CSV table of C-alpha atoms in Angstrom, one decimal:
chain,number,residue,atom,x,y,z
A,1,MET,CA,-70.3,3.8,-36.4
A,2,THR,CA,-67.8,1.2,-39.0
A,3,SER,CA,-66.5,2.9,-42.1
A,4,HIS,CA,-65.8,0.4,-44.7
A,5,GLN,CA,-62.9,1.1,-47.4
A,6,THR,CA,-63.8,-0.5,-50.0
A,7,ALA,CA,-60.7,-0.8,-52.9
A,8,GLN,CA,-60.7,1.3,-56.2
A,9,THR,CA,-61.6,-0.8,-58.5
A,10,MET,CA,-61.1,-0.3,-62.6
A,11,LYS,CA,-62.7,-1.9,-65.6
A,12,PRO,CA,-60.4,-4.7,-67.5
A,13,ALA,CA,-60.1,-2.3,-70.1
A,14,THR,CA,-59.0,0.6,-67.8
A,15,ALA,CA,-56.5,-1.8,-66.5
A,16,ALA,CA,-54.8,-3.0,-69.8
A,17,LYS,CA,-54.4,0.0,-71.1
A,18,LYS,CA,-52.9,1.1,-68.2
A,19,LEU,CA,-50.3,-2.4,-69.0
A,20,GLY,CA,-49.9,-1.4,-72.6
A,21,VAL,CA,-51.9,-4.6,-73.5
A,22,TYR,CA,-53.8,-5.5,-75.9
A,23,LEU,CA,-57.5,-6.5,-74.0
A,24,PRO,CA,-59.1,-9.1,-76.4
A,25,ALA,CA,-55.6,-11.7,-76.3
A,26,THR,CA,-55.7,-11.3,-72.3
A,27,PRO,CA,-57.0,-14.4,-70.2
A,28,THR,CA,-60.9,-14.7,-69.9
A,29,GLU,CA,-60.7,-14.4,-66.4
A,30,PHE,CA,-58.8,-11.2,-66.6
A,31,GLN,CA,-61.5,-10.0,-69.7
A,32,GLU,CA,-64.6,-10.2,-67.5
A,33,GLY,CA,-63.1,-9.6,-63.5
A,34,VAL,CA,-62.0,-6.2,-62.8
A,35,VAL,CA,-58.7,-4.9,-61.0
A,36,THR,CA,-58.0,-3.4,-57.8
A,37,ARG,CA,-55.5,-0.1,-57.5
A,38,SER,CA,-53.2,-2.9,-55.8
A,39,GLU,CA,-53.6,-6.1,-57.8
A,40,LEU,CA,-52.6,-3.3,-61.1
A,41,GLY,CA,-49.4,-2.7,-59.1
A,42,ALA,CA,-48.9,-5.9,-58.6
A,43,LEU,CA,-48.9,-6.9,-62.5
A,44,GLN,CA,-46.6,-3.9,-62.9
A,45,THR,CA,-43.9,-4.9,-60.2
A,46,ASP,CA,-44.3,-8.7,-60.7
A,47,PRO,CA,-46.0,-9.7,-64.4
A,48,PRO,CA,-47.3,-13.0,-65.0
A,49,GLN,CA,-46.3,-15.2,-67.0
A,50,TRP,CA,-48.9,-14.3,-69.5
A,51,LEU,CA,-48.7,-10.5,-69.0
A,52,GLN,CA,-44.7,-11.2,-69.9
A,53,GLU,CA,-45.1,-12.9,-72.7
A,54,LEU,CA,-48.2,-10.7,-74.2
A,55,ARG,CA,-45.7,-7.3,-73.5
A,56,ARG,CA,-42.8,-9.8,-75.5
A,57,ASN,CA,-44.9,-11.1,-78.1
A,58,GLY,CA,-47.8,-8.9,-78.5
A,59,PRO,CA,-50.5,-8.4,-80.0
A,60,HIS,CA,-49.4,-5.0,-79.0
A,61,PRO,CA,-52.5,-2.6,-78.6
A,62,ARG,CA,-52.1,0.7,-81.4
A,63,PRO,CA,-50.7,3.0,-78.8
A,64,VAL,CA,-47.4,0.3,-78.4
A,65,VAL,CA,-47.6,0.2,-82.2
A,66,ALA,CA,-46.9,3.1,-82.5
A,67,ALA,CA,-44.5,3.6,-79.8
A,68,LYS,CA,-42.2,0.8,-81.3
A,69,LEU,CA,-42.7,2.0,-84.9
A,70,GLY,CA,-41.7,6.1,-84.0
A,71,VAL,CA,-44.8,7.4,-85.5
A,72,SER,CA,-48.5,8.5,-84.5
A,73,ILE,CA,-51.7,6.6,-83.7
A,74,ALA,CA,-52.8,8.7,-87.3
A,75,GLY,CA,-49.8,7.7,-88.6
A,76,LEU,CA,-50.2,4.8,-88.4
A,77,ALA,CA,-54.2,4.8,-89.8
A,78,ARG,CA,-52.5,6.8,-92.1
A,79,GLY,CA,-50.3,4.0,-92.8
A,80,GLY,CA,-53.4,1.4,-93.3
A,81,VAL,CA,-52.5,-0.2,-90.0
A,82,THR,CA,-55.8,-0.3,-87.6
A,83,GLU,CA,-55.0,-3.8,-86.1
A,84,PRO,CA,-52.9,-4.6,-83.0
A,85,LEU,CA,-50.1,-5.9,-84.4
A,86,THR,CA,-47.3,-8.6,-82.8
A,87,THR,CA,-43.5,-8.2,-81.9
A,88,GLU,CA,-42.8,-9.3,-85.2
A,89,GLN,CA,-44.9,-7.4,-87.5
A,90,ILE,CA,-43.8,-4.2,-86.2
A,91,ASP,CA,-40.1,-6.1,-86.9
A,92,ASP,CA,-41.2,-7.2,-90.8
A,93,LEU,CA,-42.5,-3.5,-91.3
A,94,LYS,CA,-39.0,-1.8,-89.3
A,95,ARG,CA,-37.0,-4.5,-91.7
A,96,GLU,CA,-39.2,-3.7,-94.7
A,97,LEU,CA,-39.7,0.2,-94.4
A,98,PRO,CA,-42.1,0.9,-96.7
A,99,GLU,CA,-42.5,5.2,-98.0
A,100,TRP,CA,-45.7,5.4,-95.6
A,101,LEU,CA,-43.8,4.7,-93.1
A,102,ARG,CA,-40.6,6.5,-93.6
A,103,ALA,CA,-42.9,9.6,-94.1
A,104,GLU,CA,-44.6,9.1,-90.6
A,105,ARG,CA,-41.3,8.6,-89.4
A,106,ALA,CA,-40.5,12.1,-91.1
A,107,THR,CA,-43.1,14.0,-89.8
A,108,GLN,CA,-43.1,12.6,-85.8
A,109,ALA,CA,-39.5,13.9,-85.6
A,110,GLU,CA,-40.8,17.3,-87.6
A,111,VAL,CA,-43.3,17.2,-84.5
A,112,ARG,CA,-40.9,16.5,-82.0
A,113,LYS,CA,-38.3,19.4,-83.0
A,114,GLU,CA,-41.2,22.0,-83.0
A,115,ALA,CA,-42.5,20.6,-78.8
A,116,VAL,CA,-38.7,21.0,-77.9
A,117,ARG,CA,-38.3,24.5,-80.0
A,118,ILE,CA,-41.7,26.1,-78.2
A,119,LYS,CA,-40.2,24.4,-75.3
A,120,GLU,CA,-37.3,26.0,-75.9
A,121,LYS,CA,-38.8,29.3,-76.1
A,122,HIS,CA,-41.2,29.1,-73.0
A,123,ALA,CA,-38.3,28.9,-71.3
A,124,ALA,CA,-36.3,32.0,-72.7
A,125,ARG,CA,-39.4,34.0,-70.9
A,126,GLY,CA,-38.4,33.0,-68.0
A,127,GLY,CA,-41.3,29.9,-69.0
A,128,GLN,CA,-44.2,32.5,-68.0
A,129,PRO,CA,-46.9,31.7,-71.8
A,130,HIS,CA,-47.2,35.2,-73.7
A,131,ASN,CA,-50.7,36.2,-73.1
A,132,GLY,CA,-51.0,38.7,-75.9
A,133,HIS,CA,-50.7,41.8,-74.1
């Protein structure tokens, strides 16, 4: 009895998410195929020209846009940004710094400070979560 090892594959949407790119902007053959784990690794370590270009110029998916602007994905939606943006559009927003972006960045900074405070509180207790007793 021989064992056939099949390569694990993922849908193009999953691969695009792992690569941090907007699926509809990828080449047709990427969108219509499947990606093995080894192919994903190769794309990450030695990205082809199309992937380098997408990462540099976009359009970028919302998680990447949010990270580049320093806000949450929900913050993007509250600011009216629901579509992917190019690097140029992101840079324009950073220069213009509209009120919604200022407010969302402040909110995000508070969230990060609170996360640090909670982590430090847990560390001071020896890393033991409070169990109510």
